[in-house]
PDB file of C-alpha atoms in Angstrom:
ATOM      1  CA  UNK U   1       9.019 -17.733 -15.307  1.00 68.00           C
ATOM      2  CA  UNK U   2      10.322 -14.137 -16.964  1.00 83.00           C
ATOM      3  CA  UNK U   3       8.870 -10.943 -14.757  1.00 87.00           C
ATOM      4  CA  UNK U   4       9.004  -9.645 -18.653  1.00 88.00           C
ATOM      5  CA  UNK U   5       5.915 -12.112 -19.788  1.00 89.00           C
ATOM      6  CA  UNK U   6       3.732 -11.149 -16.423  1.00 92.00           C
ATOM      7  CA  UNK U   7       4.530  -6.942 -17.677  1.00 92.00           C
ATOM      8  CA  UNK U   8       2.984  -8.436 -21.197  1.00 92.00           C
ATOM      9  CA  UNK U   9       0.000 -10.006 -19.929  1.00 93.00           C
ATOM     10  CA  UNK U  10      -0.699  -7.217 -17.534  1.00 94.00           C
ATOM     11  CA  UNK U  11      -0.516  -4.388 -20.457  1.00 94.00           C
ATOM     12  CA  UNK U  12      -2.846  -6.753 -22.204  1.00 93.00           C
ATOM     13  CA  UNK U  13      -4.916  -6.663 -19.270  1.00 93.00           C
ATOM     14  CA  UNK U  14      -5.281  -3.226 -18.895  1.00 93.00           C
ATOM     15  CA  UNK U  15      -5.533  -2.388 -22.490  1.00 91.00           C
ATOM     16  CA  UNK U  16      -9.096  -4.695 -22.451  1.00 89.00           C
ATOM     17  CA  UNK U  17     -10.429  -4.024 -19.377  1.00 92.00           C
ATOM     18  CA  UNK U  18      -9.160  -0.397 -18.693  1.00 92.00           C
ATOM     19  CA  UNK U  19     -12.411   1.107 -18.378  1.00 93.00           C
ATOM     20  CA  UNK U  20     -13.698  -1.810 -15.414  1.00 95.00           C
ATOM     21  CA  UNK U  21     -10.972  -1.327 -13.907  1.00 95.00           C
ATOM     22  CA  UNK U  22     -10.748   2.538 -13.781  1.00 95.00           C
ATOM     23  CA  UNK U  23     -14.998   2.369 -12.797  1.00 95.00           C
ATOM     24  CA  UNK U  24     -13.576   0.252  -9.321  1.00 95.00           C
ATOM     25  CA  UNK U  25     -10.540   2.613  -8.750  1.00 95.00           C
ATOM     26  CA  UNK U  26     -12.262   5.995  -8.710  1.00 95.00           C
ATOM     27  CA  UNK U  27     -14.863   5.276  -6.049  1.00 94.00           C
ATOM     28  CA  UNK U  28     -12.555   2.967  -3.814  1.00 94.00           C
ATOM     29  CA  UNK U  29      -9.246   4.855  -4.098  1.00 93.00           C
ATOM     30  CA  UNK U  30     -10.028   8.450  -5.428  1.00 93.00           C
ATOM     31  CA  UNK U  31     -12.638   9.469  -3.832  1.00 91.00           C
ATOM     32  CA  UNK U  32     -11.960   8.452  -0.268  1.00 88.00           C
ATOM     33  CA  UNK U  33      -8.614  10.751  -0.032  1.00 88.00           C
ATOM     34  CA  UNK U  34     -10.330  13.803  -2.131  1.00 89.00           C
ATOM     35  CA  UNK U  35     -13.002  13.514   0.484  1.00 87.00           C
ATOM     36  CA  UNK U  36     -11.114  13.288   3.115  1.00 84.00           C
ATOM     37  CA  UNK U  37      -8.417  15.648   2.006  1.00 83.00           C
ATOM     38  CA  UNK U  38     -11.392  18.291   1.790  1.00 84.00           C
ATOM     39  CA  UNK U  39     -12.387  17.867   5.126  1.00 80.00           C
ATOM     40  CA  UNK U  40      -8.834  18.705   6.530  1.00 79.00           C
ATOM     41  CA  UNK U  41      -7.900  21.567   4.345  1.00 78.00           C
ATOM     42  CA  UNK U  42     -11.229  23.047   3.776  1.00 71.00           C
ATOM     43  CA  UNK U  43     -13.576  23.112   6.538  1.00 73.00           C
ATOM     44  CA  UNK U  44     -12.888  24.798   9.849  1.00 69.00           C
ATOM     45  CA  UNK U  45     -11.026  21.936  12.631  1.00 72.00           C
ATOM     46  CA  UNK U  46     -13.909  20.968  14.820  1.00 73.00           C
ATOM     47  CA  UNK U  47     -14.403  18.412  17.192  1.00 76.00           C
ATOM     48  CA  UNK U  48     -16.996  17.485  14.679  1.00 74.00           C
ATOM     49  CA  UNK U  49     -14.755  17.436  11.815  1.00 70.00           C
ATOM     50  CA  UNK U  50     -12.113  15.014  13.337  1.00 77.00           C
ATOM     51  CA  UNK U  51     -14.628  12.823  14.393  1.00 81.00           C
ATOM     52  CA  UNK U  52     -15.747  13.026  11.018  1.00 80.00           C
ATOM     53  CA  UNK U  53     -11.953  13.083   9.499  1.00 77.00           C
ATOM     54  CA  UNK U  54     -11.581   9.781  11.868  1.00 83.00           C
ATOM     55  CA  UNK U  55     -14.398   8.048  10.298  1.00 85.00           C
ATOM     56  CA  UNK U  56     -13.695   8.853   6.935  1.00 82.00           C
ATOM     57  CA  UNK U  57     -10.132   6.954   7.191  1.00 85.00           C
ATOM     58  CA  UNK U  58     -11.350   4.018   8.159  1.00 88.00           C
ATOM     59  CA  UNK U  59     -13.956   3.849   5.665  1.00 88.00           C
ATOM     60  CA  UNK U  60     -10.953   4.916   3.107  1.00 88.00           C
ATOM     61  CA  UNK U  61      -9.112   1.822   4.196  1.00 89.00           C
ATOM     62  CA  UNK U  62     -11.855  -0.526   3.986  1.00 92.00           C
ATOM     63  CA  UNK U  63     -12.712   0.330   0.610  1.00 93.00           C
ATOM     64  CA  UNK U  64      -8.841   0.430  -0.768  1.00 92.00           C
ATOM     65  CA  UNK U  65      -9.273  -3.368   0.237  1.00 94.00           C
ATOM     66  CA  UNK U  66     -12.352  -3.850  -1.261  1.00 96.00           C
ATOM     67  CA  UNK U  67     -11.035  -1.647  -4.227  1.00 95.00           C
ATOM     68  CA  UNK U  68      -8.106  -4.083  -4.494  1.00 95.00           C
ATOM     69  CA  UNK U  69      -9.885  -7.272  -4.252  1.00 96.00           C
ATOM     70  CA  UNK U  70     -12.504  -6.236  -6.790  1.00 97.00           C
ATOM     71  CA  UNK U  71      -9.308  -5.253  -9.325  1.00 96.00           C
ATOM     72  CA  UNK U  72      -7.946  -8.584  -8.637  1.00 96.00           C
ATOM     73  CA  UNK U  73     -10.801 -10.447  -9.392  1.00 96.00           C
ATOM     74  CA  UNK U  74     -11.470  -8.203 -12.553  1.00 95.00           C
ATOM     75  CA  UNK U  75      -7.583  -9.100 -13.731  1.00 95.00           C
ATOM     76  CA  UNK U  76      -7.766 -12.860 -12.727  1.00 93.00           C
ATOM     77  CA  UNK U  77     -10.557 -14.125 -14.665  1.00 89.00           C
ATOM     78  CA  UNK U  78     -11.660 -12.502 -18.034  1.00 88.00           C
ATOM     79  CA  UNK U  79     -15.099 -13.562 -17.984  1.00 88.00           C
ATOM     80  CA  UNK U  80     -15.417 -11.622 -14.387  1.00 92.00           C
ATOM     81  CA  UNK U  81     -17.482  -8.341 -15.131  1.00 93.00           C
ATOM     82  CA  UNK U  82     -17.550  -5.533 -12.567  1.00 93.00           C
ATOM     83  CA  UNK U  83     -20.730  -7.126 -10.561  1.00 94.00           C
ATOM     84  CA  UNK U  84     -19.169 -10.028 -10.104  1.00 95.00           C
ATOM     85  CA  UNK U  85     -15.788  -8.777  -8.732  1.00 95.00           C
ATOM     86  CA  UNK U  86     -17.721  -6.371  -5.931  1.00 96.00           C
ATOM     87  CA  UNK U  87     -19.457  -9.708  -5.376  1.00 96.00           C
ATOM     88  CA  UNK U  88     -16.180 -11.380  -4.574  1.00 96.00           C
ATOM     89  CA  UNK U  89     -14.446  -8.501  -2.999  1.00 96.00           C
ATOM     90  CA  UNK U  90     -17.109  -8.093  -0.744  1.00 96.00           C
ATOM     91  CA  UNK U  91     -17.458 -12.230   0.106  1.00 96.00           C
ATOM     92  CA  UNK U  92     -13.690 -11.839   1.100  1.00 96.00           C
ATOM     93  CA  UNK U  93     -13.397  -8.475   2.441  1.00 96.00           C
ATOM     94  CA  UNK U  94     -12.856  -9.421   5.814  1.00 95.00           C
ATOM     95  CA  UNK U  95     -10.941 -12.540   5.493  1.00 95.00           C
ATOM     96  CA  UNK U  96      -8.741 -10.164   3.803  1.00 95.00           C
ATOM     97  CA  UNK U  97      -9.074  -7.199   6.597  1.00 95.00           C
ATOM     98  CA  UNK U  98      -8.457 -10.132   9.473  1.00 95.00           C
ATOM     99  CA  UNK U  99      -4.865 -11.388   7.365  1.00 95.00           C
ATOM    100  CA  UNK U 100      -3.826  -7.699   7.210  1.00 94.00           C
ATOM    101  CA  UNK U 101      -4.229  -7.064  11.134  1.00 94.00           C
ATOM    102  CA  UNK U 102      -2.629 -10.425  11.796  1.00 95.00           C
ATOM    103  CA  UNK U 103       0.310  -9.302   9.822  1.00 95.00           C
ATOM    104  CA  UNK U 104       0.406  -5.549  10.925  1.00 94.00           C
ATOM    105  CA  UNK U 105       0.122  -7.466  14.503  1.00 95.00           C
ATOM    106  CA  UNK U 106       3.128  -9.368  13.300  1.00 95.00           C
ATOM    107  CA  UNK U 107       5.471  -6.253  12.505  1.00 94.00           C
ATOM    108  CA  UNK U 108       4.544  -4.542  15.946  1.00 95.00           C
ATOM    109  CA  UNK U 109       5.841  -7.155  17.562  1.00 95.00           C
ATOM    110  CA  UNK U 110       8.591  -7.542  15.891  1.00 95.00           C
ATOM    111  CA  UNK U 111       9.113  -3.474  16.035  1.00 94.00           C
ATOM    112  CA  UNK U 112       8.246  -3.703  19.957  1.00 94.00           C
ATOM    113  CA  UNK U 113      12.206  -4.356  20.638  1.00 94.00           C
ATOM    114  CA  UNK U 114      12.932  -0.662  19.567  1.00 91.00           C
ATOM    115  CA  UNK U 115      10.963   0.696  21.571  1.00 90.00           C
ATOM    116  CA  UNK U 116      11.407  -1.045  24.496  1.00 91.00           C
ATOM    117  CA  UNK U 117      15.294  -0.252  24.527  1.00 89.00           C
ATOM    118  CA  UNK U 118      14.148   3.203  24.570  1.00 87.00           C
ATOM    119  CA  UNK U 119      12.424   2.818  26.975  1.00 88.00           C
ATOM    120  CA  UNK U 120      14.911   1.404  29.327  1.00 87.00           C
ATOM    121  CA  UNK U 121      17.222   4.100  28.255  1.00 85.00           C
ATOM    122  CA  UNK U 122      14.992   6.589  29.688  1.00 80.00           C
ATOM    123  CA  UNK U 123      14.141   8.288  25.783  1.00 79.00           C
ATOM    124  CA  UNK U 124      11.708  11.476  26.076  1.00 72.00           C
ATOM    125  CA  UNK U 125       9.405  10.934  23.337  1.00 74.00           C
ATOM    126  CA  UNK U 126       7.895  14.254  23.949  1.00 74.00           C
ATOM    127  CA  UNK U 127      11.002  16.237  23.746  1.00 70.00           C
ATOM    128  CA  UNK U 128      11.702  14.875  20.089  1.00 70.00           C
ATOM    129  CA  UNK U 129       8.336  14.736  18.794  1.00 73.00           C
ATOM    130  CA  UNK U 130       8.722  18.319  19.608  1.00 69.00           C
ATOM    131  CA  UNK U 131      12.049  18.740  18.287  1.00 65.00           C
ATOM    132  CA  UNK U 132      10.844  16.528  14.954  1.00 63.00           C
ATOM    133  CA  UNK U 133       7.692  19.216  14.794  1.00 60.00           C
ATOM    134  CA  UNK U 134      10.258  22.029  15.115  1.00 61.00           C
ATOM    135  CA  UNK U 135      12.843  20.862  12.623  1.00 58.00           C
ATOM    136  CA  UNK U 136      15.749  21.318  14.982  1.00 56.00           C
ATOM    137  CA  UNK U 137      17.581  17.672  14.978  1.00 59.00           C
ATOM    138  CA  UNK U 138      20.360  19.806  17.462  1.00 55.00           C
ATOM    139  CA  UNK U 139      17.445  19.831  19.919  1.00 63.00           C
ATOM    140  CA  UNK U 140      16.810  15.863  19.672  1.00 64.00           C
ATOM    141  CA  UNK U 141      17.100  13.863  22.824  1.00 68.00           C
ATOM    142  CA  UNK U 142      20.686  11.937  23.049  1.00 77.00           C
ATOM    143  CA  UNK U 143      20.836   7.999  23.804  1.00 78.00           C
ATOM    144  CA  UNK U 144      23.255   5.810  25.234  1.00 82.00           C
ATOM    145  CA  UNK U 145      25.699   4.701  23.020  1.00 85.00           C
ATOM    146  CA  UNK U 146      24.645   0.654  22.886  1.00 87.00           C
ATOM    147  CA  UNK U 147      21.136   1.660  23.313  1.00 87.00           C
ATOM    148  CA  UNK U 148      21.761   3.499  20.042  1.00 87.00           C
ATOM    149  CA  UNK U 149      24.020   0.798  18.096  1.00 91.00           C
ATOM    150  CA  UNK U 150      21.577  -1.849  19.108  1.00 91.00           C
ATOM    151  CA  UNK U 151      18.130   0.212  17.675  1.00 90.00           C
ATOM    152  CA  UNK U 152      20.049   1.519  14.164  1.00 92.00           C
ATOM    153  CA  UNK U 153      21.553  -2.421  13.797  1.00 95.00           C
ATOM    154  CA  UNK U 154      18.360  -3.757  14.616  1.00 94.00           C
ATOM    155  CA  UNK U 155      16.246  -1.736  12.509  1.00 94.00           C
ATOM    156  CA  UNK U 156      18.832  -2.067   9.618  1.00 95.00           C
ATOM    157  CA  UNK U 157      17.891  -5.868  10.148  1.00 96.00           C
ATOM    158  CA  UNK U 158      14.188  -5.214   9.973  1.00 95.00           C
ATOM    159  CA  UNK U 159      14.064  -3.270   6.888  1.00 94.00           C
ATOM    160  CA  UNK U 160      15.683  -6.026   5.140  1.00 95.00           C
ATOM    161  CA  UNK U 161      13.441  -8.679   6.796  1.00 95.00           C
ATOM    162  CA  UNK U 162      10.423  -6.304   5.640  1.00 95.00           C
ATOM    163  CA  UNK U 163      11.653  -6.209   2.143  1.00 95.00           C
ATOM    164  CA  UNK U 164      12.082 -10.162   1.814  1.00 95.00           C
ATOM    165  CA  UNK U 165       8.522 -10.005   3.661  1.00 95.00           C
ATOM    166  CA  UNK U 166       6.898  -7.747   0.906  1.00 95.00           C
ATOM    167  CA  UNK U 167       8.207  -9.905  -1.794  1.00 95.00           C
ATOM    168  CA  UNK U 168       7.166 -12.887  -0.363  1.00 95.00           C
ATOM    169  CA  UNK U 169       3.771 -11.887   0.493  1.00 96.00           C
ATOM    170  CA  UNK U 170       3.288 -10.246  -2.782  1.00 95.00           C
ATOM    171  CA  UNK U 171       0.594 -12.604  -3.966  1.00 96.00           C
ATOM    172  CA  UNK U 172      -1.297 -13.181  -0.162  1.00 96.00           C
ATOM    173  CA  UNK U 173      -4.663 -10.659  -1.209  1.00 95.00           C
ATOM    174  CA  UNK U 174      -4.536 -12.762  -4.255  1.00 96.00           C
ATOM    175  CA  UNK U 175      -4.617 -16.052  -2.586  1.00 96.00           C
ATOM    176  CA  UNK U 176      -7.177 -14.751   0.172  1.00 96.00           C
ATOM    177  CA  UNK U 177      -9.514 -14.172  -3.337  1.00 95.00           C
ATOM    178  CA  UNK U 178      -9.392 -16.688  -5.421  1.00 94.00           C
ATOM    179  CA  UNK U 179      -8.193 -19.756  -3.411  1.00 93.00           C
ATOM    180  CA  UNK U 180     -10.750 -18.676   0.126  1.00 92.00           C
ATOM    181  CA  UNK U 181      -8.066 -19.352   2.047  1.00 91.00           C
ATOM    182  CA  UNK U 182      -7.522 -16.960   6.011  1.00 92.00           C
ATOM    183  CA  UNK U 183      -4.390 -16.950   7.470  1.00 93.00           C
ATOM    184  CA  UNK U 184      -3.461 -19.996   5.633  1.00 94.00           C
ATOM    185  CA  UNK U 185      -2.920 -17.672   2.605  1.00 95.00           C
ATOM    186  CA  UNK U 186       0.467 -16.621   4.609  1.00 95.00           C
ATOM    187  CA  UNK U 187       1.775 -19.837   3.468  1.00 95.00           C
ATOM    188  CA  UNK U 188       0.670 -20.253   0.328  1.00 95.00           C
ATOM    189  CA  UNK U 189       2.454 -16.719  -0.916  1.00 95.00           C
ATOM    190  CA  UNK U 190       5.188 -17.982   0.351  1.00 95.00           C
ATOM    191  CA  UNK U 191       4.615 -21.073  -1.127  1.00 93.00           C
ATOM    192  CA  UNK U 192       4.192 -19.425  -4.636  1.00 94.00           C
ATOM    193  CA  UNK U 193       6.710 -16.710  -5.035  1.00 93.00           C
ATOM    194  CA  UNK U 194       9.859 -19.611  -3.916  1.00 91.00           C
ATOM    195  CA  UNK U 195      12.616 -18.590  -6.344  1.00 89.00           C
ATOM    196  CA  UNK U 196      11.455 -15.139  -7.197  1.00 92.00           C
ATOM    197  CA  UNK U 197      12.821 -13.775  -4.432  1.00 93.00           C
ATOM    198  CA  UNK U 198      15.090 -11.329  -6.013  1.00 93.00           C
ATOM    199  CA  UNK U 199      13.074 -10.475  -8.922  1.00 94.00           C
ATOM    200  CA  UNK U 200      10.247  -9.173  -6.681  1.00 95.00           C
ATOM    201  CA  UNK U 201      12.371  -7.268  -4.326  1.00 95.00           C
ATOM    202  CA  UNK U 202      13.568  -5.551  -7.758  1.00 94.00           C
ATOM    203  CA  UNK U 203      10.232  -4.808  -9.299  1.00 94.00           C
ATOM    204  CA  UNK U 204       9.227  -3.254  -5.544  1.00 94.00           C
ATOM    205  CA  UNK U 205      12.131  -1.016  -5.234  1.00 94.00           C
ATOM    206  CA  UNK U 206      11.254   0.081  -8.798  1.00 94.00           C
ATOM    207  CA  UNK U 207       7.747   0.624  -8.506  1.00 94.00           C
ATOM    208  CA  UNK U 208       8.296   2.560  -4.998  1.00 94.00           C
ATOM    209  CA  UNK U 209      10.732   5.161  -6.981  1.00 95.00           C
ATOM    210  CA  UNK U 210       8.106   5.304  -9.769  1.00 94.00           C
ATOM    211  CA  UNK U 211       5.427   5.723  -7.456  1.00 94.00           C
ATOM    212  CA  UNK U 212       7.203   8.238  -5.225  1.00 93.00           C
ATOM    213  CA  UNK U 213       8.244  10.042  -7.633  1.00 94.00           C
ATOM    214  CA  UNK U 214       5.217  10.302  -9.748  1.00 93.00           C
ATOM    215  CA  UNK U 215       2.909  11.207  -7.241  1.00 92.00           C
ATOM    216  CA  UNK U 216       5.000  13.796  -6.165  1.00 92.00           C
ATOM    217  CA  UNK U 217       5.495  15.142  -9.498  1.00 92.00           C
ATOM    218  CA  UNK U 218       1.529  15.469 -10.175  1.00 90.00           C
ATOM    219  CA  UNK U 219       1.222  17.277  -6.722  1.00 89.00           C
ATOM    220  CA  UNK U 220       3.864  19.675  -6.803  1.00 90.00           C
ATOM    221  CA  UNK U 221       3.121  20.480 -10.407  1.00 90.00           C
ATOM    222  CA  UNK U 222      -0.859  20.941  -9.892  1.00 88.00           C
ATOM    223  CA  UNK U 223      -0.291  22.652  -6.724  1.00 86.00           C
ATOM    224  CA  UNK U 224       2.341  25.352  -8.209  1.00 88.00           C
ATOM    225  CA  UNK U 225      -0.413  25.660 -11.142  1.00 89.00           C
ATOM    226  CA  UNK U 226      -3.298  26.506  -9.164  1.00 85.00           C
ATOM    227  CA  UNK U 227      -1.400  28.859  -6.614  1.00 84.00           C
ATOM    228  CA  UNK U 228       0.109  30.650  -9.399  1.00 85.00           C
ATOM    229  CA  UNK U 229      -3.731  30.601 -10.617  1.00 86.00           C
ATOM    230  CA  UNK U 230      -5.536  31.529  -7.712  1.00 82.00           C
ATOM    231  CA  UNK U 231      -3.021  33.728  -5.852  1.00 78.00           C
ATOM    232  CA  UNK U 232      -1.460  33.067  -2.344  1.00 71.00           C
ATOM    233  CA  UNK U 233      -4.540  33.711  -0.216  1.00 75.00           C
ATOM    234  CA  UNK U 234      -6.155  30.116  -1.719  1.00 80.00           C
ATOM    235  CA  UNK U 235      -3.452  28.070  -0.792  1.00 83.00           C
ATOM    236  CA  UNK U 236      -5.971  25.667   0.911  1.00 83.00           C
ATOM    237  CA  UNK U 237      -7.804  25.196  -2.404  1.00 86.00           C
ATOM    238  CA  UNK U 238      -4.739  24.722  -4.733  1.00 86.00           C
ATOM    239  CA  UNK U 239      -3.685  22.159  -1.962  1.00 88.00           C
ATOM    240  CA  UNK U 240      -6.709  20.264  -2.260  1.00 87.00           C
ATOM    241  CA  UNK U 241      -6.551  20.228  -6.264  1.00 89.00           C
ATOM    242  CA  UNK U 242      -3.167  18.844  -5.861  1.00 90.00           C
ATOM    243  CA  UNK U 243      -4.327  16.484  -3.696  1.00 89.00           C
ATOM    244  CA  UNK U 244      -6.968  15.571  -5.767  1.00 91.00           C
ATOM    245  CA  UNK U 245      -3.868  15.361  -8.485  1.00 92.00           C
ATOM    246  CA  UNK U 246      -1.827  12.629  -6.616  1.00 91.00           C
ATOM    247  CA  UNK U 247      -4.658  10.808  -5.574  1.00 92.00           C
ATOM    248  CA  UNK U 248      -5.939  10.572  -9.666  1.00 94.00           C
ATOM    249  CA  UNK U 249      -1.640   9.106 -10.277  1.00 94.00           C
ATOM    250  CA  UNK U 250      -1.866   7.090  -7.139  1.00 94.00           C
ATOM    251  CA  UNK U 251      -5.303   5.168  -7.973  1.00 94.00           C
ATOM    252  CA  UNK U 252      -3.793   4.531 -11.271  1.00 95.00           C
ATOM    253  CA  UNK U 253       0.079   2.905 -10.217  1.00 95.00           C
ATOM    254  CA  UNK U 254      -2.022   0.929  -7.598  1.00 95.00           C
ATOM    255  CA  UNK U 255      -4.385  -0.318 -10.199  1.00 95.00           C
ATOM    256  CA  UNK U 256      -1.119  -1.030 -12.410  1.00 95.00           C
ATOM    257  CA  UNK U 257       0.114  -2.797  -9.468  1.00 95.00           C
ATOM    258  CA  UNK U 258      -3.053  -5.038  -8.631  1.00 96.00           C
ATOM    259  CA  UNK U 259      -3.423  -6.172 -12.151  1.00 96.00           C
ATOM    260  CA  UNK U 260       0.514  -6.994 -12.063  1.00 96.00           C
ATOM    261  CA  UNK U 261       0.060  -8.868  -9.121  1.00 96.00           C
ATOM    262  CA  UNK U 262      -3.243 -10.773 -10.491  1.00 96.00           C
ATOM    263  CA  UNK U 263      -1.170 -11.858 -13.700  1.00 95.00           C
ATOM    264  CA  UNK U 264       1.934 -12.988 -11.250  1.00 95.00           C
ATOM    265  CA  UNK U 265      -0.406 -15.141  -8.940  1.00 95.00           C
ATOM    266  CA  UNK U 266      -1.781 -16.811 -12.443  1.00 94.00           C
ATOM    267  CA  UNK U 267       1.342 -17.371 -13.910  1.00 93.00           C
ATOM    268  CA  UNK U 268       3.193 -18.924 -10.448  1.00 92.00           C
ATOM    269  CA  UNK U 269      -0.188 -20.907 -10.007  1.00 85.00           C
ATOM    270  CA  UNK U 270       0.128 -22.207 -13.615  1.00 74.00           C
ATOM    271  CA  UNK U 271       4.066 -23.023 -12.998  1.00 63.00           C
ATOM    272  CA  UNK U 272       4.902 -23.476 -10.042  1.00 48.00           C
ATOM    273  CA  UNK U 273       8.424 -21.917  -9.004  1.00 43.00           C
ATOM    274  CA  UNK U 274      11.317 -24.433  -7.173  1.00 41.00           C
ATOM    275  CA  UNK U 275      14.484 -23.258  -5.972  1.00 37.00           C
TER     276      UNK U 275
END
């Protein structure tokens, strides 16, 4: 299977159900950041406001699942119209939300070794969340020398496990969708994306630049715009509008990247992949 046929069925994708698509990604992964991103820069910090702030995140990360399962299901199937996929986004919502904490479960764990050498080495958090706020990495609490070797050789070994871990689990909201599976969906991407290892790894590292860069682009540009419009006592507001900015180009790469995904989990389901 050629990554290059999966980019050609998901431009066909998008260019017939572009407008589906964009009516799920404004209300499940636009507006939750504008809103919330109002709250912080524009309204007065209140006890109030962060318990308000607090609540609004965790409705924001409810609905980017929902927002991603309903995209899936509109990118799957083509007879699935727009009721339908909130119908099956919201039948598997928290399957879905139970395999994410098992696997954010998963990475603390493995993570926990870190900070339990520093730990044992006696590390003051405090003094280098302090130095971090301050920008003064001269400041920064010293460790041991094999405390140190062991927690950059460690995490050197975790990033990569994390990478073959995102490219292997590439498909698992898919397979939570459209085959009902729970934790068993684990497997399965596993299962599914055997011998596309390296591709995968290679379209994430590309789409993380793209996305990175993009998003930054659209803020930085909207938010120079609007200072230069509004003068330097409305920096809140032109912060806001550039937030509003990269949350419009980060909707739209994640949308890109659901219907990508939706078109890989067809094709490896049609053909299944042996190394």
């Amino acid at each position: 299977m050629k990554i290059g046929t999966v980019w050609d069925r998901t431009t066909e994708v998008l260019s017939g159900r572009a407008g589906q698509i964009a009516a799920v990604a404004l209300p499940t992964l636009v507006l939750p950041p504008v809103v919330n991103n109002a709250l912080v820069l524009l309204v007065a910090p209140q006890p109030a406001v962060q318990l308000v702030v607090g609540i609004v995140s965790v409705a924001s990360a409810l609905l980017a699942i929902l927002g991603s399962l309903a995209i899936l299901a509109l990118a799957t199937q083509p007879s699935t119209d727009r009721t339908e996929a909130y119908r099956q986004a919201r039948a598997r919502l928290l399957p879905a939300l139970g395999v994410s904490v098992v696997v954010g479960l998963i990475a603390l764990v493995l993570m926990a070794p870190v900070f339990i050498a520093l730990i044992a080495s006696h590390f003051d958090f405090a003094a280098a969340s302090a130095s971090a706020a301050a920008s003064a990495p001269a400041q920064m609490p010293q460790l041991p020398r094999a405390t140190a070797m062991f927690v950059v050789l460690y995490s050197l070994a975790l990033g990569v496990l994390a990478i073959w871990a995102s490219a292997r689990l590439m498909l698992l909201t898919a397979v939570v969708l459209n085959e009902r599976l729970g934790l068993g969906a684990i497997r399965r991407s596993i299962a599914l994306t055997r011998g596309l290892t390296w591709k995968l790894i290679g379209v994430l590292l590309l789409f993380a630049i793209v996305f990175a860069i993009a998003t930054f682009a659209a803020q930085a540009v909207v938010g120079l715009i609007f200072r230069l419009i509004l003068g330097g006592d409305q920096i809140p507001t032109a912060m806001f509008l550039a937030g509003i900015a990269g949350a419009l180009a980060s909707a739209a790469l994640m949308a890109l990247a659901y219907v990508f995904t939706a078109q890989l989990y067809v094709a490896t389901r049609e053909k299944p992949i042996t190394e």
